[in-house]
Amino acid sequence: MRVTVDVKGEDSRELELADVPTDAPEPTYADLLREVGLSPHEVSVLVDGRPVPEDQPVESERVTVLRLIKGG
Amino acid sequence: MLALPKAVRAEIVERARGGRPLEICGVLGGEYDPTGRSEVGSQYPAENVAEHPRTRYRIDPEEQLAIFDRLEARDEEIVGFYHSHPRGPPRPSETDAADATWSDRSYVIVSLEPFEVGSWRWREDDGFEREDVAVE
């Protein structure tokens, strides 16, 4: 499955899910993030406009990644 | 440099004063230039969902996405973000530096005590870099 990773404010990336390295049985959203050079600590992952846990296996062909907006 | 319309500056200062003692936050849309002059066209208020909103701010990802969709529908780009420091400092805090993730975007800070509105670009290698704000 090809997955489009739309990092908001940056370019979209297309990845072949089977090529994404993983230690889990199937690539997770965290694996997807690592592949595009991002850390789960700095972003949220959304599918269909809803946040998804980063440790879940990727099941969607389109993933939105948002860098966090926070501070003090 | 950040070009900030007088009306937008007034709106975010008013929000900051109205939200006291809590921090307020939002997104700035317009024309984005990573190293040159970014021009703010609009500000998009967001709810501060931080656990300790007197000293922290956080925008919920779902609201963030909804704001980005509105901004893109108006052919605007993500210029940066704003938040308030009800009791200062008039510059990014250590928490701001620790939590910044948007390289080259503008982070506008409205400090109420002392009163000052300033802007900083987050540079991945050098941290926050102060930029001039042209109120137009």
PDB file of C-alpha atoms in Angstrom:
ATOM      1  CA  MET A   1       0.000   0.000   0.000  1.00  0.00           C
ATOM      2  CA  ARG A   2       1.241   3.482  -0.826  1.00  0.00           C
ATOM      3  CA  VAL A   3       0.774   5.994   1.955  1.00  0.00           C
ATOM      4  CA  THR A   4       0.665   9.761   1.506  1.00  0.00           C
ATOM      5  CA  VAL A   5       2.083  11.580   4.514  1.00  0.00           C
ATOM      6  CA  ASP A   6       0.901  15.188   4.509  1.00  0.00           C
ATOM      7  CA  VAL A   7       3.133  17.135   6.877  1.00  0.00           C
ATOM      8  CA  LYS A   8       1.231  20.400   7.286  1.00  0.00           C
ATOM      9  CA  GLY A   9       3.310  23.424   6.346  1.00  0.00           C
ATOM     10  CA  GLU A  10       5.722  21.230   4.375  1.00  0.00           C
ATOM     11  CA  ASP A  11       5.623  19.011   1.295  1.00  0.00           C
ATOM     12  CA  SER A  12       3.664  15.744   1.182  1.00  0.00           C
ATOM     13  CA  ARG A  13       5.630  12.509   1.045  1.00  0.00           C
ATOM     14  CA  GLU A  14       4.595   9.224  -0.559  1.00  0.00           C
ATOM     15  CA  LEU A  15       5.903   6.020   0.962  1.00  0.00           C
ATOM     16  CA  GLU A  16       5.534   2.361   0.136  1.00  0.00           C
ATOM     17  CA  LEU A  17       4.378   0.908   3.437  1.00  0.00           C
ATOM     18  CA  ALA A  18       6.112  -2.428   2.834  1.00  0.00           C
ATOM     19  CA  ASP A  19       9.470  -0.585   2.618  1.00  0.00           C
ATOM     20  CA  VAL A  20       9.088   1.194   5.975  1.00  0.00           C
ATOM     21  CA  PRO A  21      11.447  -0.402   8.553  1.00  0.00           C
ATOM     22  CA  THR A  22       9.755  -1.614  11.719  1.00  0.00           C
ATOM     23  CA  ASP A  23      10.301  -3.769  14.811  1.00  0.00           C
ATOM     24  CA  ALA A  24       6.559  -4.460  15.013  1.00  0.00           C
ATOM     25  CA  PRO A  25       4.670  -7.078  12.963  1.00  0.00           C
ATOM     26  CA  GLU A  26       3.482  -4.225  10.719  1.00  0.00           C
ATOM     27  CA  PRO A  27       4.717  -0.630  10.331  1.00  0.00           C
ATOM     28  CA  THR A  28       3.204   1.745  12.873  1.00  0.00           C
ATOM     29  CA  TYR A  29       2.513   5.467  12.603  1.00  0.00           C
ATOM     30  CA  ALA A  30       5.678   6.030  14.672  1.00  0.00           C
ATOM     31  CA  ASP A  31       7.660   4.067  12.047  1.00  0.00           C
ATOM     32  CA  LEU A  32       6.117   6.271   9.365  1.00  0.00           C
ATOM     33  CA  LEU A  33       7.188   9.386  11.274  1.00  0.00           C
ATOM     34  CA  ARG A  34      10.754   8.114  11.650  1.00  0.00           C
ATOM     35  CA  GLU A  35      10.859   7.508   7.908  1.00  0.00           C
ATOM     36  CA  VAL A  36      10.045  11.172   7.201  1.00  0.00           C
ATOM     37  CA  GLY A  37      12.516  12.396   9.842  1.00  0.00           C
ATOM     38  CA  LEU A  38      10.051  13.332  12.598  1.00  0.00           C
ATOM     39  CA  SER A  39       9.674  12.270  16.213  1.00  0.00           C
ATOM     40  CA  PRO A  40       6.363  11.402  17.918  1.00  0.00           C
ATOM     41  CA  HIS A  41       7.375  13.940  20.592  1.00  0.00           C
ATOM     42  CA  GLU A  42       7.087  16.884  18.207  1.00  0.00           C
ATOM     43  CA  VAL A  43       3.975  16.003  16.199  1.00  0.00           C
ATOM     44  CA  SER A  44       0.431  14.641  16.233  1.00  0.00           C
ATOM     45  CA  VAL A  45      -0.755  12.104  13.672  1.00  0.00           C
ATOM     46  CA  LEU A  46      -4.313  12.404  12.361  1.00  0.00           C
ATOM     47  CA  VAL A  47      -6.389  10.164  10.115  1.00  0.00           C
ATOM     48  CA  ASP A  48      -9.671  11.536   8.770  1.00  0.00           C
ATOM     49  CA  GLY A  49      -9.197  14.555  11.020  1.00  0.00           C
ATOM     50  CA  ARG A  50      -8.873  12.514  14.232  1.00  0.00           C
ATOM     51  CA  PRO A  51      -5.699  11.826  16.242  1.00  0.00           C
ATOM     52  CA  VAL A  52      -4.451   8.233  16.156  1.00  0.00           C
ATOM     53  CA  PRO A  53      -2.045   6.551  18.623  1.00  0.00           C
ATOM     54  CA  GLU A  54       1.458   6.449  17.149  1.00  0.00           C
ATOM     55  CA  ASP A  55       1.985   2.819  18.194  1.00  0.00           C
ATOM     56  CA  GLN A  56      -0.936   1.576  16.063  1.00  0.00           C
ATOM     57  CA  PRO A  57      -0.317  -0.182  12.723  1.00  0.00           C
ATOM     58  CA  VAL A  58      -0.816   2.053   9.681  1.00  0.00           C
ATOM     59  CA  GLU A  59      -4.194   1.336   8.117  1.00  0.00           C
ATOM     60  CA  SER A  60      -4.857   4.468   6.132  1.00  0.00           C
ATOM     61  CA  GLU A  61      -3.548   5.574   2.731  1.00  0.00           C
ATOM     62  CA  ARG A  62      -3.537   9.194   3.818  1.00  0.00           C
ATOM     63  CA  VAL A  63      -2.007  10.465   7.052  1.00  0.00           C
ATOM     64  CA  THR A  64      -1.841  14.063   8.264  1.00  0.00           C
ATOM     65  CA  VAL A  65       1.042  15.102  10.478  1.00  0.00           C
ATOM     66  CA  LEU A  66       0.884  18.257  12.561  1.00  0.00           C
ATOM     67  CA  ARG A  67       3.837  19.766  14.347  1.00  0.00           C
ATOM     68  CA  LEU A  68       2.730  20.655  17.865  1.00  0.00           C
ATOM     69  CA  ILE A  69       1.926  24.260  18.752  1.00  0.00           C
ATOM     70  CA  LYS A  70       2.678  24.680  22.431  1.00  0.00           C
ATOM     71  CA  GLY A  71       4.920  26.399  24.904  1.00  0.00           C
ATOM     72  CA  GLY A  72       4.804  28.464  28.047  1.00  0.00           C
TER      73      GLY A  72
ATOM     74  CA  MET B   1      10.874  40.548   9.414  1.00  0.00           C
ATOM     75  CA  LEU B   2       7.182  40.259  10.195  1.00  0.00           C
ATOM     76  CA  ALA B   3       4.640  42.678   8.745  1.00  0.00           C
ATOM     77  CA  LEU B   4       1.728  42.827  11.182  1.00  0.00           C
ATOM     78  CA  PRO B   5      -1.396  44.836  10.325  1.00  0.00           C
ATOM     79  CA  LYS B   6      -2.357  47.292  13.046  1.00  0.00           C
ATOM     80  CA  ALA B   7      -5.845  45.757  13.284  1.00  0.00           C
ATOM     81  CA  VAL B   8      -4.484  42.213  13.782  1.00  0.00           C
ATOM     82  CA  ARG B   9      -2.051  43.432  16.414  1.00  0.00           C
ATOM     83  CA  ALA B  10      -4.938  45.145  18.212  1.00  0.00           C
ATOM     84  CA  GLU B  11      -7.034  41.957  18.063  1.00  0.00           C
ATOM     85  CA  ILE B  12      -4.398  39.747  19.640  1.00  0.00           C
ATOM     86  CA  VAL B  13      -3.523  42.316  22.318  1.00  0.00           C
ATOM     87  CA  GLU B  14      -7.229  42.584  23.169  1.00  0.00           C
ATOM     88  CA  ARG B  15      -7.486  38.784  23.390  1.00  0.00           C
ATOM     89  CA  ALA B  16      -4.408  38.685  25.625  1.00  0.00           C
ATOM     90  CA  ARG B  17      -5.898  41.297  27.965  1.00  0.00           C
ATOM     91  CA  GLY B  18      -9.326  39.646  27.969  1.00  0.00           C
ATOM     92  CA  GLY B  19      -7.849  36.214  28.660  1.00  0.00           C
ATOM     93  CA  ARG B  20      -5.779  37.282  31.651  1.00  0.00           C
ATOM     94  CA  PRO B  21      -4.706  35.576  33.928  1.00  0.00           C
ATOM     95  CA  LEU B  22      -4.601  32.713  31.417  1.00  0.00           C
ATOM     96  CA  GLU B  23      -2.430  32.545  28.335  1.00  0.00           C
ATOM     97  CA  ILE B  24      -4.207  32.870  24.984  1.00  0.00           C
ATOM     98  CA  CYS B  25      -2.975  31.502  21.668  1.00  0.00           C
ATOM     99  CA  GLY B  26      -3.676  31.360  17.967  1.00  0.00           C
ATOM    100  CA  VAL B  27      -2.367  31.004  14.438  1.00  0.00           C
ATOM    101  CA  LEU B  28      -1.191  33.700  12.028  1.00  0.00           C
ATOM    102  CA  GLY B  29      -2.020  33.303   8.328  1.00  0.00           C
ATOM    103  CA  GLY B  30      -0.712  35.274   5.369  1.00  0.00           C
ATOM    104  CA  GLU B  31       2.336  35.218   3.109  1.00  0.00           C
ATOM    105  CA  TYR B  32       5.214  33.227   4.530  1.00  0.00           C
ATOM    106  CA  ASP B  33       8.879  33.775   3.727  1.00  0.00           C
ATOM    107  CA  PRO B  34      11.275  31.575   5.746  1.00  0.00           C
ATOM    108  CA  THR B  35      14.147  34.073   5.775  1.00  0.00           C
ATOM    109  CA  GLY B  36      12.745  37.340   4.423  1.00  0.00           C
ATOM    110  CA  ARG B  37       9.581  39.297   5.091  1.00  0.00           C
ATOM    111  CA  SER B  38       6.472  37.374   6.172  1.00  0.00           C
ATOM    112  CA  GLU B  39       3.192  39.259   5.957  1.00  0.00           C
ATOM    113  CA  VAL B  40       0.331  38.521   8.332  1.00  0.00           C
ATOM    114  CA  GLY B  41      -3.115  38.708   6.743  1.00  0.00           C
ATOM    115  CA  SER B  42      -5.306  37.184   9.453  1.00  0.00           C
ATOM    116  CA  GLN B  43      -5.218  35.785  12.944  1.00  0.00           C
ATOM    117  CA  TYR B  44      -7.101  32.640  13.919  1.00  0.00           C
ATOM    118  CA  PRO B  45      -7.908  32.372  17.640  1.00  0.00           C
ATOM    119  CA  ALA B  46      -7.523  28.937  19.210  1.00  0.00           C
ATOM    120  CA  GLU B  47      -8.501  27.566  22.578  1.00  0.00           C
ATOM    121  CA  ASN B  48      -5.644  27.095  25.022  1.00  0.00           C
ATOM    122  CA  VAL B  49      -6.029  23.449  26.092  1.00  0.00           C
ATOM    123  CA  ALA B  50      -2.854  23.258  28.194  1.00  0.00           C
ATOM    124  CA  GLU B  51      -3.244  21.592  31.577  1.00  0.00           C
ATOM    125  CA  HIS B  52      -1.814  24.682  33.323  1.00  0.00           C
ATOM    126  CA  PRO B  53      -3.032  27.557  31.127  1.00  0.00           C
ATOM    127  CA  ARG B  54      -1.673  30.306  33.408  1.00  0.00           C
ATOM    128  CA  THR B  55       1.860  29.376  32.416  1.00  0.00           C
ATOM    129  CA  ARG B  56       1.483  27.098  29.387  1.00  0.00           C
ATOM    130  CA  TYR B  57      -0.346  27.043  26.078  1.00  0.00           C
ATOM    131  CA  ARG B  58      -1.239  24.246  23.684  1.00  0.00           C
ATOM    132  CA  ILE B  59      -3.511  24.097  20.652  1.00  0.00           C
ATOM    133  CA  ASP B  60      -5.549  20.920  20.233  1.00  0.00           C
ATOM    134  CA  PRO B  61      -4.498  19.088  17.030  1.00  0.00           C
ATOM    135  CA  GLU B  62      -8.082  18.818  15.729  1.00  0.00           C
ATOM    136  CA  GLU B  63      -8.614  22.565  16.128  1.00  0.00           C
ATOM    137  CA  GLN B  64      -5.189  23.188  14.631  1.00  0.00           C
ATOM    138  CA  LEU B  65      -6.147  21.165  11.535  1.00  0.00           C
ATOM    139  CA  ALA B  66      -9.499  22.966  11.236  1.00  0.00           C
ATOM    140  CA  ILE B  67      -7.692  26.324  11.388  1.00  0.00           C
ATOM    141  CA  PHE B  68      -5.152  25.233   8.762  1.00  0.00           C
ATOM    142  CA  ASP B  69      -8.035  24.147   6.489  1.00  0.00           C
ATOM    143  CA  ARG B  70      -9.699  27.563   6.870  1.00  0.00           C
ATOM    144  CA  LEU B  71      -6.416  29.329   6.281  1.00  0.00           C
ATOM    145  CA  GLU B  72      -5.654  27.303   3.134  1.00  0.00           C
ATOM    146  CA  ALA B  73      -9.194  27.870   1.823  1.00  0.00           C
ATOM    147  CA  ARG B  74      -8.384  31.584   1.900  1.00  0.00           C
ATOM    148  CA  ASP B  75      -5.109  31.017   0.010  1.00  0.00           C
ATOM    149  CA  GLU B  76      -3.106  31.922   3.076  1.00  0.00           C
ATOM    150  CA  GLU B  77       0.037  30.204   4.314  1.00  0.00           C
ATOM    151  CA  ILE B  78       1.056  29.399   7.878  1.00  0.00           C
ATOM    152  CA  VAL B  79       3.074  32.459   8.873  1.00  0.00           C
ATOM    153  CA  GLY B  80       3.373  31.549  12.543  1.00  0.00           C
ATOM    154  CA  PHE B  81       1.662  31.582  15.892  1.00  0.00           C
ATOM    155  CA  TYR B  82       0.981  33.883  18.796  1.00  0.00           C
ATOM    156  CA  HIS B  83       0.520  33.477  22.510  1.00  0.00           C
ATOM    157  CA  SER B  84       0.484  35.681  25.569  1.00  0.00           C
ATOM    158  CA  HIS B  85       2.653  35.964  28.641  1.00  0.00           C
ATOM    159  CA  PRO B  86       0.250  37.551  31.159  1.00  0.00           C
ATOM    160  CA  ARG B  87       3.110  38.266  33.568  1.00  0.00           C
ATOM    161  CA  GLY B  88       6.001  38.372  31.146  1.00  0.00           C
ATOM    162  CA  PRO B  89       8.718  37.807  30.194  1.00  0.00           C
ATOM    163  CA  PRO B  90       8.611  39.896  26.986  1.00  0.00           C
ATOM    164  CA  ARG B  91      10.535  37.176  25.149  1.00  0.00           C
ATOM    165  CA  PRO B  92      10.367  33.375  24.624  1.00  0.00           C
ATOM    166  CA  SER B  93      10.506  31.395  27.859  1.00  0.00           C
ATOM    167  CA  GLU B  94      12.599  28.281  28.400  1.00  0.00           C
ATOM    168  CA  THR B  95       9.415  26.246  27.869  1.00  0.00           C
ATOM    169  CA  ASP B  96       8.832  28.031  24.554  1.00  0.00           C
ATOM    170  CA  ALA B  97      12.307  27.036  23.411  1.00  0.00           C
ATOM    171  CA  ALA B  98      11.920  23.452  24.650  1.00  0.00           C
ATOM    172  CA  ASP B  99       8.566  23.002  22.882  1.00  0.00           C
ATOM    173  CA  ALA B 100       9.136  24.887  19.609  1.00  0.00           C
ATOM    174  CA  THR B 101       8.742  22.665  16.545  1.00  0.00           C
ATOM    175  CA  TRP B 102       7.990  24.959  13.599  1.00  0.00           C
ATOM    176  CA  SER B 103      11.310  25.890  12.026  1.00  0.00           C
ATOM    177  CA  ASP B 104      11.526  29.347  10.429  1.00  0.00           C
ATOM    178  CA  ARG B 105       7.983  30.285  11.447  1.00  0.00           C
ATOM    179  CA  SER B 106       7.264  33.405  13.520  1.00  0.00           C
ATOM    180  CA  TYR B 107       6.344  33.069  17.171  1.00  0.00           C
ATOM    181  CA  VAL B 108       4.679  36.301  18.307  1.00  0.00           C
ATOM    182  CA  ILE B 109       4.570  36.901  22.049  1.00  0.00           C
ATOM    183  CA  VAL B 110       2.257  39.422  23.705  1.00  0.00           C
ATOM    184  CA  SER B 111       3.689  40.214  27.112  1.00  0.00           C
ATOM    185  CA  LEU B 112       1.286  42.135  29.349  1.00  0.00           C
ATOM    186  CA  GLU B 113       3.600  42.928  32.279  1.00  0.00           C
ATOM    187  CA  PRO B 114       5.739  44.559  31.001  1.00  0.00           C
ATOM    188  CA  PHE B 115       3.687  45.370  27.911  1.00  0.00           C
ATOM    189  CA  GLU B 116       5.481  44.444  24.720  1.00  0.00           C
ATOM    190  CA  VAL B 117       4.641  42.673  21.460  1.00  0.00           C
ATOM    191  CA  GLY B 118       7.596  40.940  19.853  1.00  0.00           C
ATOM    192  CA  SER B 119       8.302  38.201  17.327  1.00  0.00           C
ATOM    193  CA  TRP B 120      10.919  35.488  17.028  1.00  0.00           C
ATOM    194  CA  ARG B 121      11.729  32.959  14.324  1.00  0.00           C
ATOM    195  CA  TRP B 122      12.485  29.443  15.505  1.00  0.00           C
ATOM    196  CA  ARG B 123      15.750  28.334  13.883  1.00  0.00           C
ATOM    197  CA  GLU B 124      16.461  24.636  14.160  1.00  0.00           C
ATOM    198  CA  ASP B 125      20.185  25.159  14.785  1.00  0.00           C
ATOM    199  CA  ASP B 126      20.199  28.467  16.669  1.00  0.00           C
ATOM    200  CA  GLY B 127      16.944  28.578  18.638  1.00  0.00           C
ATOM    201  CA  PHE B 128      14.793  31.703  18.782  1.00  0.00           C
ATOM    202  CA  GLU B 129      16.003  34.627  16.698  1.00  0.00           C
ATOM    203  CA  ARG B 130      14.372  38.002  17.266  1.00  0.00           C
ATOM    204  CA  GLU B 131      12.877  39.614  14.175  1.00  0.00           C
ATOM    205  CA  ASP B 132      11.679  43.135  13.437  1.00  0.00           C
ATOM    206  CA  VAL B 133       7.926  43.682  13.538  1.00  0.00           C
ATOM    207  CA  ALA B 134       6.551  46.282  11.130  1.00  0.00           C
ATOM    208  CA  VAL B 135       3.097  47.391  12.305  1.00  0.00           C
ATOM    209  CA  GLU B 136       1.312  48.625   9.195  1.00  0.00           C
TER     210      GLU B 136
END
